[in-house]
Tab-separated table of C-alpha atoms in Angstrom:
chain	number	residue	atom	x	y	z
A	428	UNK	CA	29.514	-42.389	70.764
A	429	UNK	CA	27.188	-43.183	73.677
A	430	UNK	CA	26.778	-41.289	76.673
A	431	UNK	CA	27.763	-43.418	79.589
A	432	UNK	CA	26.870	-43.380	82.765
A	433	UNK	CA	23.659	-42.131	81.357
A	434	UNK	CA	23.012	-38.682	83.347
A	435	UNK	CA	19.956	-38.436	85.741
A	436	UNK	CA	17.912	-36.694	83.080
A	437	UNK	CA	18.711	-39.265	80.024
A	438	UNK	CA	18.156	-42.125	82.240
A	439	UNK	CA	14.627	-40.788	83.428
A	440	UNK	CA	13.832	-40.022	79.964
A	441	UNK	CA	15.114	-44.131	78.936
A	442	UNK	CA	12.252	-45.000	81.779
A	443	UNK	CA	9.696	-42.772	80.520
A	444	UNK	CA	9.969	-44.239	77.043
A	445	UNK	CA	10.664	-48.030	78.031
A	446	UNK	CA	7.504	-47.772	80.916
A	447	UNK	CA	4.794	-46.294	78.721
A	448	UNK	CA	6.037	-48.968	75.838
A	449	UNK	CA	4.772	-52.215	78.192
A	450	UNK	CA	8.754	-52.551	78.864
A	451	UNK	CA	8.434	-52.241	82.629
A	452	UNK	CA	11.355	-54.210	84.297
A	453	UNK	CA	14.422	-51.500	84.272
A	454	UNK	CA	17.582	-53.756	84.771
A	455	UNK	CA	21.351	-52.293	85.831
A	456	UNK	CA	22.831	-49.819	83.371
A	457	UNK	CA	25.617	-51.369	80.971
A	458	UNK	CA	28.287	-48.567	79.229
A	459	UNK	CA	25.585	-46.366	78.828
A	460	UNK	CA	22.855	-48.987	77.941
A	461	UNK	CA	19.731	-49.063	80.100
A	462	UNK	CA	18.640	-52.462	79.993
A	463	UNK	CA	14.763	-53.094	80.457
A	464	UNK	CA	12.083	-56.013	80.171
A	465	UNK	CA	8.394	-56.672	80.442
A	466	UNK	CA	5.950	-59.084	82.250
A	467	UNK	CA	3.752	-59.449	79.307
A	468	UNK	CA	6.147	-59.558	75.900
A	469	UNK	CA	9.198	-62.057	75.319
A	470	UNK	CA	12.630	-60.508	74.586
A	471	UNK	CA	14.411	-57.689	76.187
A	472	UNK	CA	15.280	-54.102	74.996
A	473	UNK	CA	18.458	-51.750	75.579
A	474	UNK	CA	17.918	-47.577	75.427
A	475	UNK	CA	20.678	-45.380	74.482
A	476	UNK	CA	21.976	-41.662	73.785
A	477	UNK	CA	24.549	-40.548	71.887
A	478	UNK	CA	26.389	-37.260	72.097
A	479	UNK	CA	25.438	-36.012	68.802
A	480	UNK	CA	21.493	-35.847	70.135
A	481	UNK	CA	20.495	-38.858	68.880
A	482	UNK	CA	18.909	-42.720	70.551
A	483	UNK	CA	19.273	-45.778	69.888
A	484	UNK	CA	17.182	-48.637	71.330
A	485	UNK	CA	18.456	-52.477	70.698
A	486	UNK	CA	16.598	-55.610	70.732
A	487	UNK	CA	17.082	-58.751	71.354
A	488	UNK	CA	14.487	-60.350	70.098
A	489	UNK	CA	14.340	-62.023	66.511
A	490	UNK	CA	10.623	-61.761	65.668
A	491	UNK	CA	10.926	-58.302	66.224
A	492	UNK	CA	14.240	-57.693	63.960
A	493	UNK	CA	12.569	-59.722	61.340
A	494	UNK	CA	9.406	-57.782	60.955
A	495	UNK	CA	9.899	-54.458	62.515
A	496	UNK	CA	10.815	-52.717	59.033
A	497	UNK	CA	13.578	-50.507	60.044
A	498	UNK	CA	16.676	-50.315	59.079
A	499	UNK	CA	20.186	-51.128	61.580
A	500	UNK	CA	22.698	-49.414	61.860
A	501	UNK	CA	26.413	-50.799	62.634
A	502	UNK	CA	28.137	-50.461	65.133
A	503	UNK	CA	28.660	-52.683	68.359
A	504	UNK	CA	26.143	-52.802	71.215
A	505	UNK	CA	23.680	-55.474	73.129
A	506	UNK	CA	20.687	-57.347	71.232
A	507	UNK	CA	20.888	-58.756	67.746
A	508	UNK	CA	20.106	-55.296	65.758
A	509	UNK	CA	19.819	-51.464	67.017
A	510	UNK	CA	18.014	-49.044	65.511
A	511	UNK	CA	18.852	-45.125	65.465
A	512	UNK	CA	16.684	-42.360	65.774
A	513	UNK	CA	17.060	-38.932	65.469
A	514	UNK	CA	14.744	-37.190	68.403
A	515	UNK	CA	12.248	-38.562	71.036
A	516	UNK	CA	9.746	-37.893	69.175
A	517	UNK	CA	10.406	-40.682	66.563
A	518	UNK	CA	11.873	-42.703	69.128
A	519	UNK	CA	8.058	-42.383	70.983
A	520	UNK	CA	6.520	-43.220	67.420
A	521	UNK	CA	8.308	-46.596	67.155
A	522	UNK	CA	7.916	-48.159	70.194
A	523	UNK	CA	3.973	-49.046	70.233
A	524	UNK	CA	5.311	-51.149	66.870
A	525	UNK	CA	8.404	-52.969	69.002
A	526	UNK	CA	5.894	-53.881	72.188
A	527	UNK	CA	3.011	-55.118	69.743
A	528	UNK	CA	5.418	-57.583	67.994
A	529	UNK	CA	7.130	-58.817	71.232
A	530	UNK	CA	3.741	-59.749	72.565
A	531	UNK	CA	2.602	-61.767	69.616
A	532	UNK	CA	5.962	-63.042	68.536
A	533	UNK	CA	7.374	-65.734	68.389
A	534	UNK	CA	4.793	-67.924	70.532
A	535	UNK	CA	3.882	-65.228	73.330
A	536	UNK	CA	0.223	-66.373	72.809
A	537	UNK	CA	1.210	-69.842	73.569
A	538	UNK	CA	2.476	-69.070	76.572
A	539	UNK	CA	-0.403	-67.025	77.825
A	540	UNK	CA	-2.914	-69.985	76.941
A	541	UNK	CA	-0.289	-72.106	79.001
A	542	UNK	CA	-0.642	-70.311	81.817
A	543	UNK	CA	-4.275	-69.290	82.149
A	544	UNK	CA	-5.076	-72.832	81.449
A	545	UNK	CA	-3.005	-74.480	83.939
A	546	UNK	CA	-4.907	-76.880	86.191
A	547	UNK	CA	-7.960	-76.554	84.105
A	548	UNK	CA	-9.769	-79.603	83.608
A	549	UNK	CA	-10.037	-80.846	79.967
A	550	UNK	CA	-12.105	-84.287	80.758
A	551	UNK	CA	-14.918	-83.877	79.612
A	552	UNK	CA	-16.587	-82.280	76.220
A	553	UNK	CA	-18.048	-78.884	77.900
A	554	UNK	CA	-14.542	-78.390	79.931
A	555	UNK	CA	-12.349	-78.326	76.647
A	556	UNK	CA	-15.154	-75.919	75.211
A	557	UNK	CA	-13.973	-73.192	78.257
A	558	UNK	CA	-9.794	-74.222	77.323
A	559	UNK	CA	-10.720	-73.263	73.530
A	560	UNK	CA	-12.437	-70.368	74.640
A	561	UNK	CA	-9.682	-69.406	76.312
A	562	UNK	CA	-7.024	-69.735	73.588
A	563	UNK	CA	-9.469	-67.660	70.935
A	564	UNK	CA	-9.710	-64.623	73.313
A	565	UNK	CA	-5.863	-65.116	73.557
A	566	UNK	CA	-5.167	-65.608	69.699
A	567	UNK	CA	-8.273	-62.612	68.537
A	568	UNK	CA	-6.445	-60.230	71.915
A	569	UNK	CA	-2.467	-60.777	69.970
A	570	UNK	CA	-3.634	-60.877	66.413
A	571	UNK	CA	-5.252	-57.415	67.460
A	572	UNK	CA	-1.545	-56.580	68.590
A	573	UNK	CA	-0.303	-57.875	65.499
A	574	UNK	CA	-2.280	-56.252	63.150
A	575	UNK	CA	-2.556	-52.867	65.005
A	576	UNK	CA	-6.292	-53.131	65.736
A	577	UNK	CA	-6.792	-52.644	61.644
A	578	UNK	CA	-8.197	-55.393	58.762
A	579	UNK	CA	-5.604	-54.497	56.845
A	580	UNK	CA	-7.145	-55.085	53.477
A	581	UNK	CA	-10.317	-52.392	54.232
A	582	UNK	CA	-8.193	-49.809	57.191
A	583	UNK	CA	-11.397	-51.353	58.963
A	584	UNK	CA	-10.473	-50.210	62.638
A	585	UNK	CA	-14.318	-50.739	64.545
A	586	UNK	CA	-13.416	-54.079	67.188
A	587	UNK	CA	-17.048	-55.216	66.846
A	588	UNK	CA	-16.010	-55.180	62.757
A	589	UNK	CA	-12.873	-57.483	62.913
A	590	UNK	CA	-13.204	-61.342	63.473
A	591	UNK	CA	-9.544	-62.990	64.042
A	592	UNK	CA	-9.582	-65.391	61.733
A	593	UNK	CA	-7.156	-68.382	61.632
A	594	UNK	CA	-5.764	-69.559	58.104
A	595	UNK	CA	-5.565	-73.723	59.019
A	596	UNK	CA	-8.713	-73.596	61.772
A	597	UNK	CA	-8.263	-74.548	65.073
A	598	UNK	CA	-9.844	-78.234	65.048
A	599	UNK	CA	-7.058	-78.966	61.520
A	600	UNK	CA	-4.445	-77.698	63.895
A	601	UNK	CA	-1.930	-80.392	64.985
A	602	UNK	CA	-0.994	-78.345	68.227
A	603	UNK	CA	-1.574	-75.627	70.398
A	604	UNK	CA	1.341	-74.336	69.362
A	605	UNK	CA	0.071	-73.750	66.199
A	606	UNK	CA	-3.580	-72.539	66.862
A	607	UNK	CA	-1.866	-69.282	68.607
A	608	UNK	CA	0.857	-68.403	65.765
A	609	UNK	CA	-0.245	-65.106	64.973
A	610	UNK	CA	1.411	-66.084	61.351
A	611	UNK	CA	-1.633	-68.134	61.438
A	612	UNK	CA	-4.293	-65.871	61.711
A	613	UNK	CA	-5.497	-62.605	59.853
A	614	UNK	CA	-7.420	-59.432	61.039
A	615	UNK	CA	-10.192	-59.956	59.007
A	616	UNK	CA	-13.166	-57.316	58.717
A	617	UNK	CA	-16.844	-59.817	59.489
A	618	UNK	CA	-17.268	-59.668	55.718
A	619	UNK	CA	-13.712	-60.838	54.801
A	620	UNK	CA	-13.531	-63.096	57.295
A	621	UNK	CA	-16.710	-64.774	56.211
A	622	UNK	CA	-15.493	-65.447	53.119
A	623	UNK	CA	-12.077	-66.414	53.938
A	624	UNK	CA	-13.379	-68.999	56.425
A	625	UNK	CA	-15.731	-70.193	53.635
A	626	UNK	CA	-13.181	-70.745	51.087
A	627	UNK	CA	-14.911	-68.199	49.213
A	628	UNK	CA	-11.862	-66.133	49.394
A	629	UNK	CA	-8.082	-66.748	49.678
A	630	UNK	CA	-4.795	-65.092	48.988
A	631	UNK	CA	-2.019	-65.272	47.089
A	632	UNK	CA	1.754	-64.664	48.228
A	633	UNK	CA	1.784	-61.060	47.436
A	634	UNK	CA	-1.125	-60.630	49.289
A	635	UNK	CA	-3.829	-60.304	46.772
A	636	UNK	CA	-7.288	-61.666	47.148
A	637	UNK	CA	-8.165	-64.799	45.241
A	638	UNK	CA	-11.605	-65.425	44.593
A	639	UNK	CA	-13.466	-68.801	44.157
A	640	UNK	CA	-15.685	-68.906	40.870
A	641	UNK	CA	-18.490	-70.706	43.220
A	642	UNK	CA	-18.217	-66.514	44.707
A	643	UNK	CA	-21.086	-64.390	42.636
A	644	UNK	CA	-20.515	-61.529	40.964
A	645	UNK	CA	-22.438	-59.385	43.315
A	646	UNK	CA	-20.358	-61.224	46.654
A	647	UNK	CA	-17.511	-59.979	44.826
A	648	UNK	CA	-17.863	-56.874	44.226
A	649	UNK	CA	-19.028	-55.946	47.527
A	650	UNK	CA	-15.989	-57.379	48.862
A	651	UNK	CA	-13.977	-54.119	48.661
A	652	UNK	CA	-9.936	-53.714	49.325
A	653	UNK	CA	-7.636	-51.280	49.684
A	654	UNK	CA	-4.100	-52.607	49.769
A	655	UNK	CA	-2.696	-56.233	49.379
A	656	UNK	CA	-2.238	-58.148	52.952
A	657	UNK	CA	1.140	-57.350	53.857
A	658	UNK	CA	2.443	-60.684	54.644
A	659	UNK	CA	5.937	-62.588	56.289
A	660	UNK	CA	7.159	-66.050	54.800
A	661	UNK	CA	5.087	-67.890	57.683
A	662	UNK	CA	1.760	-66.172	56.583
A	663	UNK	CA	2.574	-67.768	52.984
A	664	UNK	CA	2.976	-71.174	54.511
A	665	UNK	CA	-0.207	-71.246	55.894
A	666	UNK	CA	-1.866	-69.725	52.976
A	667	UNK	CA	-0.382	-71.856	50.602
A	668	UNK	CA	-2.467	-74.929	53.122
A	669	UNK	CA	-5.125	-73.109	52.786
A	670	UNK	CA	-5.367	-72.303	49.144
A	671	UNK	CA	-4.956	-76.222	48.699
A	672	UNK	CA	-7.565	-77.073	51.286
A	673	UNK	CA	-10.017	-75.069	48.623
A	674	UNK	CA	-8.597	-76.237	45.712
A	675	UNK	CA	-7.154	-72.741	44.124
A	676	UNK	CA	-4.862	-73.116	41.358
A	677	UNK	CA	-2.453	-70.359	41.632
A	678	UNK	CA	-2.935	-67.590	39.384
């Protein structure tokens, strides 16, 4: 059962948790459900207690249900899944995950580059240079998010080490839509990401590394993994364009 009206001291605690997650926008109180939103991710989220000790936090948004990794429980409630936990303290160790998806999913990005380009002129050759500009910092800043700052093939974690590479480039892009899907892009350590960009390098839909035979020996072996890319259904669609654009034959 949920405690509702939330008390002073579990509502205070819902802010602390929501405010320090990006989720800055408290909204009225619903049956015990303290209803919050952000200025800088899509989707909203709902904080809860229950008598028995434990929270519950609900979302609403579907990027974040998909890919999040946890497990709902039933029961009725606001958002399309809620998740329980059994102290603050794994509450606290959850929520960096839920605000890093909601500001790359589903086209956050997008609408960043939308707005920080408005009214920008695109005429000319040298103006659409600064608009591209633009929507790289945007797409390197959310894939970043996405990733959790890590290539996730090497645990790599140094910025100056990571290159945000996109799967189907940006000029083979048919929109800008689809130059800032995170599900087209990869954290890519400088090495990885050379090769990937190259076509030296691709992956297959487990997340393995696939390597070209025109790759030596010696490139290969210095390209050093730790773990298959973990990878959604979208990341496989682009892949599977990009294993075609360099002719792999699946293995």
């Amino acid at each position: 059962m949920i405690e509702s009206p939330q008390s002073f001291v579990i509502r205070q605690e819902c802010d602390k948790v929501a405010f320090q997650n990006g989720f800055r926008r408290p909204h009225e109180e619903l049956n015990g459900w303290r209803h919050y939103t952000s200025t800088t991710a899509q989707g909203s989220l709902w904080l809860a207690r229950e008598h028995t000790g434990g929270w519950i936090v609900a979302i609403d948004h579907p990027g974040i249900v998909s890919e999040i990794g946890l497990e709902p429980v039933d029961g009725g409630g606001p958002g399309l899944a809620r998740y329980r936990f059994a102290d603050l303290a794994m509450l606290y160790a959850a929520m960096p995950r839920v605000y890093e998806l909601a500001v790359s999913l589903p086209d956050a990005p997008l609408q960043e580059f939308l707005y920080q380009t408005k009214g920008l002129p695109k005429a000319t050759e040298a103006e659409r240079l600064v608009v591209q500009r633009v929507g790289q910092n945007i797409f390197r800043e959310r894939l970043m998010a996405y990733w959790q700052g890590r290539c996730p093939l090497t645990g790599i974690a140094d910025k100056g080490l990571l290159r945000a590479s996109h799967i189907k480039p940006w000029k083979d892009c048919d929109s800008d839509a689809e130059r800032l899907d995170v599900h087209n892009g990869l954290l890519l350590s400088a090495m990885w990401d050379a090769a990937f960009d190259s076509g030296l390098v691709s992956f297959d839909d487990i997340g393995r590394p696939l390597f070209s035979p025109a790759l030596s020996l010696e490139g290969r072996a210095l390209l050093r993994w730790e773990t298959p890319l973990p990878l959604s259904d979208k990341h496989r669609e682009k892949l599977s364009w990009h294993r075609a654009a360099f002719s792999y034959i699946a293995e």
